[in-house]
Amino acid sequence: MEWKTKISNFTEEESTIRGFDHENLIGKISFSSMIYLLLKGRMPNENESKLLDAIFVSCIDHGIAPPSIISARSVASGGNSLNSSVAAGIMALGDYHGGAIEDAAKLFSSTLDVSNLVKKYLDKKIRLPGFGHKIYKESDPRTKKLFALAQELGLAGKYSEIAFQVENEIFKQKGKKFCLNVDGMIAALVLDLGFNYTTGKIFFIISRTPGICAHVHEEITEEKPFRRLKINQTKYIGN
Ligand SMILES: CC(C)(COP(=O)(O)OP(=O)(O)OC[C@H]1O[C@@H](n2cnc3c(N)ncnc32)[C@H](O)[C@@H]1OP(=O)(O)O)[C@@H](O)C(=O)NCCC(=O)NCCS
């Protein structure tokens, strides 16, 4: 059985990624442009590359508290390798943390009737992916910044519009603000950039992995091993 790929070809005669000579790209294009080429199969223009770069910067780190960083640092603290600890951090990304990009992008790409869609979710008490935040209640500052840049670059399109319509509709129907969070904004922007919703999780994994690496390295080199919760941070509640 053959393993086929359209992505790259590395033989003695040629080293190509999406048809471009790999060596010729080194030192010529940015890391974000390379990722765009790898995922999309064509070279981005200058504005597309700028926006993708900003997306990666926007969620590279968000402090020590989120599940991915706590998981990664806990695994490192138990005495495991950097590789295993980083992998543990990535494995903690899920539907409520980073993974919401795919679900939100699927939602935005299939939405014709925003009002009905929001009603369906709220009636069934299902959380709308890409909305709400533990810290940011009124608005997510990363969303604001990304949207402003996308507008400036002429890349904010119909999916960004749908995303903000959903935000307004949730407020209208629920009477409470659930802001378009950075996952939701990225979901809309990657659709506006022409990516399929199925690529959604990839953008968060690529962005947050350097952050996870930095935290794991700090844990291994600067902290004592075997972190555990203090007794006053735990509570036995019986059965
Ligand atoms: C991010 C998130 C976990 C923050 O939650 P929170 O502000 O701590 O809110 P809670 O988990 O305490 O939920 C409070 C109420 O708001 C509701 N709620 C929270 N986010 C909601 C959403 N996106 N859509 C609809 N309802 C939502 C909860 O169902 C809950 O309702 P209830 O009181 O009737 O049970 C939550 O908003 C969420 O799950 N969002 C969707 C996933 C997502 O986009 N994650 C990426 C985060 S950057």
GROMACS .gro file of C-alpha atoms and ligand atoms in nm:
model
  287
    1MET     CA    1   0.000   0.000   0.000
    2GLU     CA    2   0.126   0.348  -0.089
    3TRP     CA    3   0.104   0.649   0.142
    4LYS     CA    4   0.007   0.942  -0.078
    5THR     CA    5   0.052   1.311  -0.006
    6LYS     CA    6   0.000   1.639  -0.192
    7ILE     CA    7   0.202   1.829   0.064
    8SER     CA    8   0.570   1.766   0.005
    9ASN     CA    9   0.829   1.558  -0.173
   10PHE     CA   10   1.175   1.493  -0.034
   11THR     CA   11   1.397   1.272  -0.248
   12GLU     CA   12   1.762   1.282  -0.353
   13GLU     CA   13   1.662   1.488  -0.657
   14GLU     CA   14   1.412   1.732  -0.509
   15SER     CA   15   1.294   1.889  -0.184
   16THR     CA   16   0.963   2.057  -0.244
   17ILE     CA   17   0.678   2.172  -0.024
   18ARG     CA   18   0.355   2.240  -0.213
   19GLY     CA   19   0.564   2.260  -0.530
   20PHE     CA   20   0.807   2.522  -0.395
   21ASP     CA   21   1.173   2.440  -0.359
   22HIS     CA   22   1.224   2.414   0.018
   23GLU     CA   23   1.578   2.552   0.030
   24ASN     CA   24   1.470   2.858  -0.171
   25LEU     CA   25   1.209   2.940   0.090
   26ILE     CA   26   1.454   2.940   0.381
   27GLY     CA   27   1.533   3.299   0.475
   28LYS     CA   28   1.285   3.429   0.217
   29ILE     CA   29   0.942   3.380   0.369
   30SER     CA   30   0.809   3.419   0.722
   31PHE     CA   31   0.713   3.126   0.945
   32SER     CA   32   0.345   3.226   0.915
   33SER     CA   33   0.361   3.238   0.534
   34MET     CA   34   0.519   2.894   0.538
   35ILE     CA   35   0.237   2.761   0.756
   36TYR     CA   36  -0.020   2.917   0.522
   37LEU     CA   37   0.150   2.750   0.224
   38LEU     CA   38   0.165   2.416   0.401
   39LEU     CA   39  -0.201   2.420   0.504
   40LYS     CA   40  -0.357   2.590   0.203
   41GLY     CA   41  -0.136   2.483  -0.085
   42ARG     CA   42  -0.066   2.834  -0.211
   43MET     CA   43   0.153   3.124  -0.109
   44PRO     CA   44  -0.033   3.396   0.085
   45ASN     CA   45  -0.022   3.758  -0.024
   46GLU     CA   46   0.134   4.013   0.212
   47ASN     CA   47  -0.191   4.097   0.392
   48GLU     CA   48  -0.298   3.735   0.438
   49SER     CA   49   0.041   3.658   0.586
   50LYS     CA   50   0.018   3.959   0.822
   51LEU     CA   51  -0.324   3.853   0.948
   52LEU     CA   52  -0.219   3.491   1.003
   53ASP     CA   53   0.088   3.614   1.190
   54ALA     CA   54  -0.133   3.829   1.415
   55ILE     CA   55  -0.362   3.529   1.479
   56PHE     CA   56  -0.063   3.325   1.597
   57VAL     CA   57   0.062   3.607   1.820
   58SER     CA   58  -0.286   3.661   1.968
   59CYS     CA   59  -0.308   3.329   2.151
   60ILE     CA   60   0.053   3.230   2.202
   61ASP     CA   61   0.015   3.257   2.582
   62HIS     CA   62  -0.250   3.356   2.833
   63GLY     CA   63  -0.086   3.308   3.169
   64ILE     CA   64  -0.023   3.010   3.395
   65ALA     CA   65  -0.387   2.939   3.482
   66PRO     CA   66  -0.548   2.781   3.170
   67PRO     CA   67  -0.591   2.401   3.160
   68SER     CA   68  -0.319   2.343   2.899
   69ILE     CA   69  -0.049   2.516   3.104
   70ILE     CA   70  -0.152   2.366   3.438
   71SER     CA   71  -0.153   2.020   3.276
   72ALA     CA   72   0.184   2.066   3.107
   73ARG     CA   73   0.350   2.206   3.421
   74SER     CA   74   0.196   1.933   3.640
   75VAL     CA   75   0.331   1.658   3.415
   76ALA     CA   76   0.674   1.823   3.417
   77SER     CA   77   0.654   1.862   3.795
   78GLY     CA   78   0.595   1.489   3.829
   79GLY     CA   79   0.939   1.433   3.676
   80ASN     CA   80   0.861   1.373   3.309
   81SER     CA   81   1.042   1.481   2.995
   82LEU     CA   82   0.990   1.810   2.815
   83ASN     CA   83   0.833   1.620   2.524
   84SER     CA   84   0.576   1.442   2.741
   85SER     CA   85   0.495   1.760   2.931
   86VAL     CA   86   0.440   1.965   2.613
   87ALA     CA   87   0.227   1.681   2.470
   88ALA     CA   88   0.018   1.683   2.791
   89GLY     CA   89  -0.043   2.056   2.745
   90ILE     CA   90  -0.158   2.007   2.389
   91MET     CA   91  -0.382   1.720   2.497
   92ALA     CA   92  -0.557   1.953   2.743
   93LEU     CA   93  -0.678   2.171   2.456
   94GLY     CA   94  -1.042   2.086   2.397
   95ASP     CA   95  -1.390   2.208   2.315
   96TYR     CA   96  -1.379   2.479   2.584
   97HIS     CA   97  -1.013   2.575   2.546
   98GLY     CA   98  -0.872   2.642   2.198
   99GLY     CA   99  -1.077   2.369   2.038
  100ALA     CA  100  -1.376   2.600   2.011
  101ILE     CA  101  -1.227   2.743   1.690
  102GLU     CA  102  -1.332   2.441   1.484
  103ASP     CA  103  -1.685   2.425   1.627
  104ALA     CA  104  -1.734   2.801   1.590
  105ALA     CA  105  -1.605   2.794   1.231
  106LYS     CA  106  -1.842   2.506   1.152
  107LEU     CA  107  -2.126   2.706   1.303
  108PHE     CA  108  -2.047   3.027   1.111
  109SER     CA  109  -2.003   2.843   0.782
  110SER     CA  110  -2.341   2.674   0.811
  111THR     CA  111  -2.543   2.964   0.947
  112LEU     CA  112  -2.816   3.118   0.737
  113ASP     CA  113  -3.057   3.219   1.009
  114VAL     CA  114  -2.865   3.362   1.306
  115SER     CA  115  -3.172   3.420   1.519
  116ASN     CA  116  -3.298   3.062   1.487
  117LEU     CA  117  -2.955   2.917   1.542
  118VAL     CA  118  -2.900   3.106   1.868
  119LYS     CA  119  -3.249   3.011   1.985
  120LYS     CA  120  -3.181   2.643   1.913
  121TYR     CA  121  -2.860   2.649   2.119
  122LEU     CA  122  -3.005   2.846   2.408
  123ASP     CA  123  -3.323   2.635   2.422
  124LYS     CA  124  -3.114   2.319   2.443
  125LYS     CA  125  -2.873   2.487   2.689
  126ILE     CA  126  -2.578   2.418   2.459
  127ARG     CA  127  -2.292   2.669   2.482
  128LEU     CA  128  -2.228   2.858   2.161
  129PRO     CA  129  -1.865   2.791   2.070
  130GLY     CA  130  -1.651   3.103   2.042
  131PHE     CA  131  -1.854   3.308   2.290
  132GLY     CA  132  -1.802   3.389   2.657
  133HIS     CA  133  -1.483   3.408   2.860
  134LYS     CA  134  -1.367   3.338   3.214
  135ILE     CA  135  -1.204   3.682   3.249
  136TYR     CA  136  -1.342   3.902   2.973
  137LYS     CA  137  -1.712   3.970   3.008
  138GLU     CA  138  -1.774   4.281   2.795
  139SER     CA  139  -1.518   4.214   2.522
  140ASP     CA  140  -1.204   4.013   2.459
  141PRO     CA  141  -0.922   4.261   2.384
  142ARG     CA  142  -0.761   4.013   2.143
  143THR     CA  143  -1.083   3.997   1.941
  144LYS     CA  144  -1.093   4.376   1.910
  145LYS     CA  145  -0.731   4.395   1.796
  146LEU     CA  146  -0.761   4.111   1.542
  147PHE     CA  147  -1.082   4.249   1.396
  148ALA     CA  148  -0.937   4.600   1.362
  149LEU     CA  149  -0.633   4.460   1.182
  150ALA     CA  150  -0.845   4.241   0.953
  151GLN     CA  151  -1.051   4.547   0.860
  152GLU     CA  152  -0.740   4.754   0.797
  153LEU     CA  153  -0.602   4.478   0.571
  154GLY     CA  154  -0.934   4.442   0.388
  155LEU     CA  155  -0.971   4.082   0.505
  156ALA     CA  156  -1.270   4.100   0.739
  157GLY     CA  157  -1.546   3.936   0.540
  158LYS     CA  158  -1.890   3.780   0.572
  159TYR     CA  159  -1.789   3.534   0.844
  160SER     CA  160  -1.666   3.812   1.075
  161GLU     CA  161  -2.000   3.980   1.015
  162ILE     CA  162  -2.187   3.660   1.107
  163ALA     CA  163  -1.975   3.619   1.423
  164PHE     CA  164  -2.071   3.966   1.551
  165GLN     CA  165  -2.435   3.905   1.453
  166VAL     CA  166  -2.432   3.591   1.671
  167GLU     CA  167  -2.279   3.790   1.960
  168ASN     CA  168  -2.557   4.050   1.933
  169GLU     CA  169  -2.827   3.786   1.900
  170ILE     CA  170  -2.712   3.601   2.215
  171PHE     CA  171  -2.735   3.930   2.404
  172LYS     CA  172  -3.080   3.997   2.257
  173GLN     CA  173  -3.217   3.655   2.348
  174LYS     CA  174  -3.034   3.590   2.675
  175GLY     CA  175  -3.015   3.946   2.809
  176LYS     CA  176  -2.653   3.883   2.908
  177LYS     CA  177  -2.330   3.950   2.724
  178PHE     CA  178  -2.125   3.655   2.602
  179CYS     CA  179  -1.847   3.827   2.412
  180LEU     CA  180  -1.703   3.698   2.087
  181ASN     CA  181  -1.384   3.549   2.233
  182VAL     CA  182  -1.048   3.508   2.061
  183ASP     CA  183  -1.139   3.152   1.949
  184GLY     CA  184  -1.460   3.280   1.788
  185MET     CA  185  -1.281   3.570   1.619
  186ILE     CA  186  -1.009   3.339   1.483
  187ALA     CA  187  -1.279   3.100   1.361
  188ALA     CA  188  -1.441   3.379   1.159
  189LEU     CA  189  -1.110   3.511   1.028
  190VAL     CA  190  -0.976   3.175   0.911
  191LEU     CA  191  -1.303   3.126   0.721
  192ASP     CA  192  -1.263   3.477   0.577
  193LEU     CA  193  -0.910   3.374   0.476
  194GLY     CA  194  -1.063   3.083   0.285
  195PHE     CA  195  -0.967   2.794   0.515
  196ASN     CA  196  -1.210   2.510   0.576
  197TYR     CA  197  -1.361   2.485   0.926
  198THR     CA  198  -1.191   2.147   0.970
  199THR     CA  199  -0.855   2.325   1.007
  200GLY     CA  200  -0.983   2.522   1.308
  201LYS     CA  201  -0.798   2.346   1.590
  202ILE     CA  202  -0.469   2.362   1.401
  203PHE     CA  203  -0.439   2.740   1.444
  204PHE     CA  204  -0.464   2.723   1.822
  205ILE     CA  205  -0.227   2.428   1.851
  206ILE     CA  206   0.036   2.606   1.640
  207SER     CA  207  -0.007   2.930   1.832
  208ARG     CA  208  -0.012   2.795   2.190
  209THR     CA  209   0.264   2.534   2.155
  210PRO     CA  210   0.550   2.788   2.200
  211GLY     CA  211   0.372   2.917   2.513
  212ILE     CA  212   0.341   2.563   2.649
  213CYS     CA  213   0.710   2.500   2.573
  214ALA     CA  214   0.815   2.816   2.759
  215HIS     CA  215   0.607   2.723   3.066
  216VAL     CA  216   0.736   2.364   3.072
  217HIS     CA  217   1.095   2.485   3.041
  218GLU     CA  218   1.043   2.731   3.326
  219GLU     CA  219   0.883   2.458   3.541
  220ILE     CA  220   1.169   2.215   3.481
  221THR     CA  221   1.451   2.465   3.529
  222GLU     CA  222   1.315   2.694   3.801
  223GLU     CA  223   1.067   2.506   4.017
  224LYS     CA  224   1.111   2.230   4.274
  225PRO     CA  225   0.966   1.897   4.161
  226PHE     CA  226   0.637   1.749   4.284
  227ARG     CA  227   0.400   2.039   4.304
  228ARG     CA  228   0.078   1.959   4.480
  229LEU     CA  229  -0.220   2.153   4.609
  230LYS     CA  230  -0.193   2.272   4.969
  231ILE     CA  231  -0.434   2.116   5.215
  232ASN     CA  232  -0.639   2.441   5.235
  233GLN     CA  233  -0.683   2.431   4.858
  234THR     CA  234  -0.860   2.093   4.873
  235LYS     CA  235  -1.181   1.983   5.039
  236TYR     CA  236  -1.299   1.633   5.115
  237ILE     CA  237  -1.675   1.618   5.063
  238GLY     CA  238  -1.736   1.256   5.143
  239ASN     CA  239  -1.968   1.039   4.941
  240LIG     C1  240  -1.531   3.012   2.816
  240LIG     C2  241  -1.637   2.966   2.916
  240LIG     C3  242  -1.596   2.830   2.975
  240LIG     C4  243  -1.644   3.070   3.028
  240LIG     O1  244  -1.748   3.035   3.111
  240LIG     P1  245  -1.793   3.122   3.239
  240LIG     O2  246  -1.795   3.266   3.205
  240LIG     O3  247  -1.707   3.084   3.354
  240LIG     O4  248  -1.937   3.080   3.259
  240LIG     P2  249  -1.995   2.953   3.334
  240LIG     O5  250  -1.926   2.827   3.288
  240LIG     O6  251  -1.994   2.977   3.482
  240LIG     O7  252  -2.144   2.957   3.282
  240LIG     C5  253  -2.238   3.055   3.326
  240LIG     C6  254  -2.365   3.043   3.247
  240LIG     O8  255  -2.344   3.096   3.116
  240LIG     C7  256  -2.375   2.999   3.018
  240LIG     N1  257  -2.280   3.013   2.908
  240LIG     C8  258  -2.145   3.027   2.917
  240LIG     N2  259  -2.093   3.037   2.796
  240LIG     C9  260  -2.195   3.028   2.708
  240LIG    C10  261  -2.203   3.029   2.567
  240LIG     N3  262  -2.094   3.040   2.493
  240LIG     N4  263  -2.324   3.017   2.510
  240LIG    C11  264  -2.435   3.006   2.584
  240LIG     N5  265  -2.433   3.003   2.718
  240LIG    C12  266  -2.315   3.014   2.778
  240LIG    C13  267  -2.357   2.864   3.089
  240LIG     O9  268  -2.428   2.762   3.024
  240LIG    C14  269  -2.410   2.898   3.226
  240LIG    O10  270  -2.551   2.898   3.220
  240LIG     P3  271  -2.638   2.857   3.350
  240LIG    O11  272  -2.603   2.959   3.455
  240LIG    O12  273  -2.778   2.866   3.299
  240LIG    O13  274  -2.592   2.718   3.388
  240LIG    C15  275  -1.777   2.956   2.849
  240LIG    O14  276  -1.821   3.085   2.811
  240LIG    C16  277  -1.781   2.860   2.730
  240LIG    O15  278  -1.792   2.740   2.752
  240LIG     N6  279  -1.777   2.914   2.605
  240LIG    C17  280  -1.784   2.831   2.487
  240LIG    C18  281  -1.650   2.764   2.459
  240LIG    C19  282  -1.546   2.864   2.413
  240LIG    O16  283  -1.572   2.951   2.331
  240LIG     N7  284  -1.425   2.850   2.467
  240LIG    C20  285  -1.311   2.937   2.430
  240LIG    C21  286  -1.275   3.026   2.544
  240LIG     S1  287  -1.151   3.145   2.496
   0.00000   0.00000   0.00000
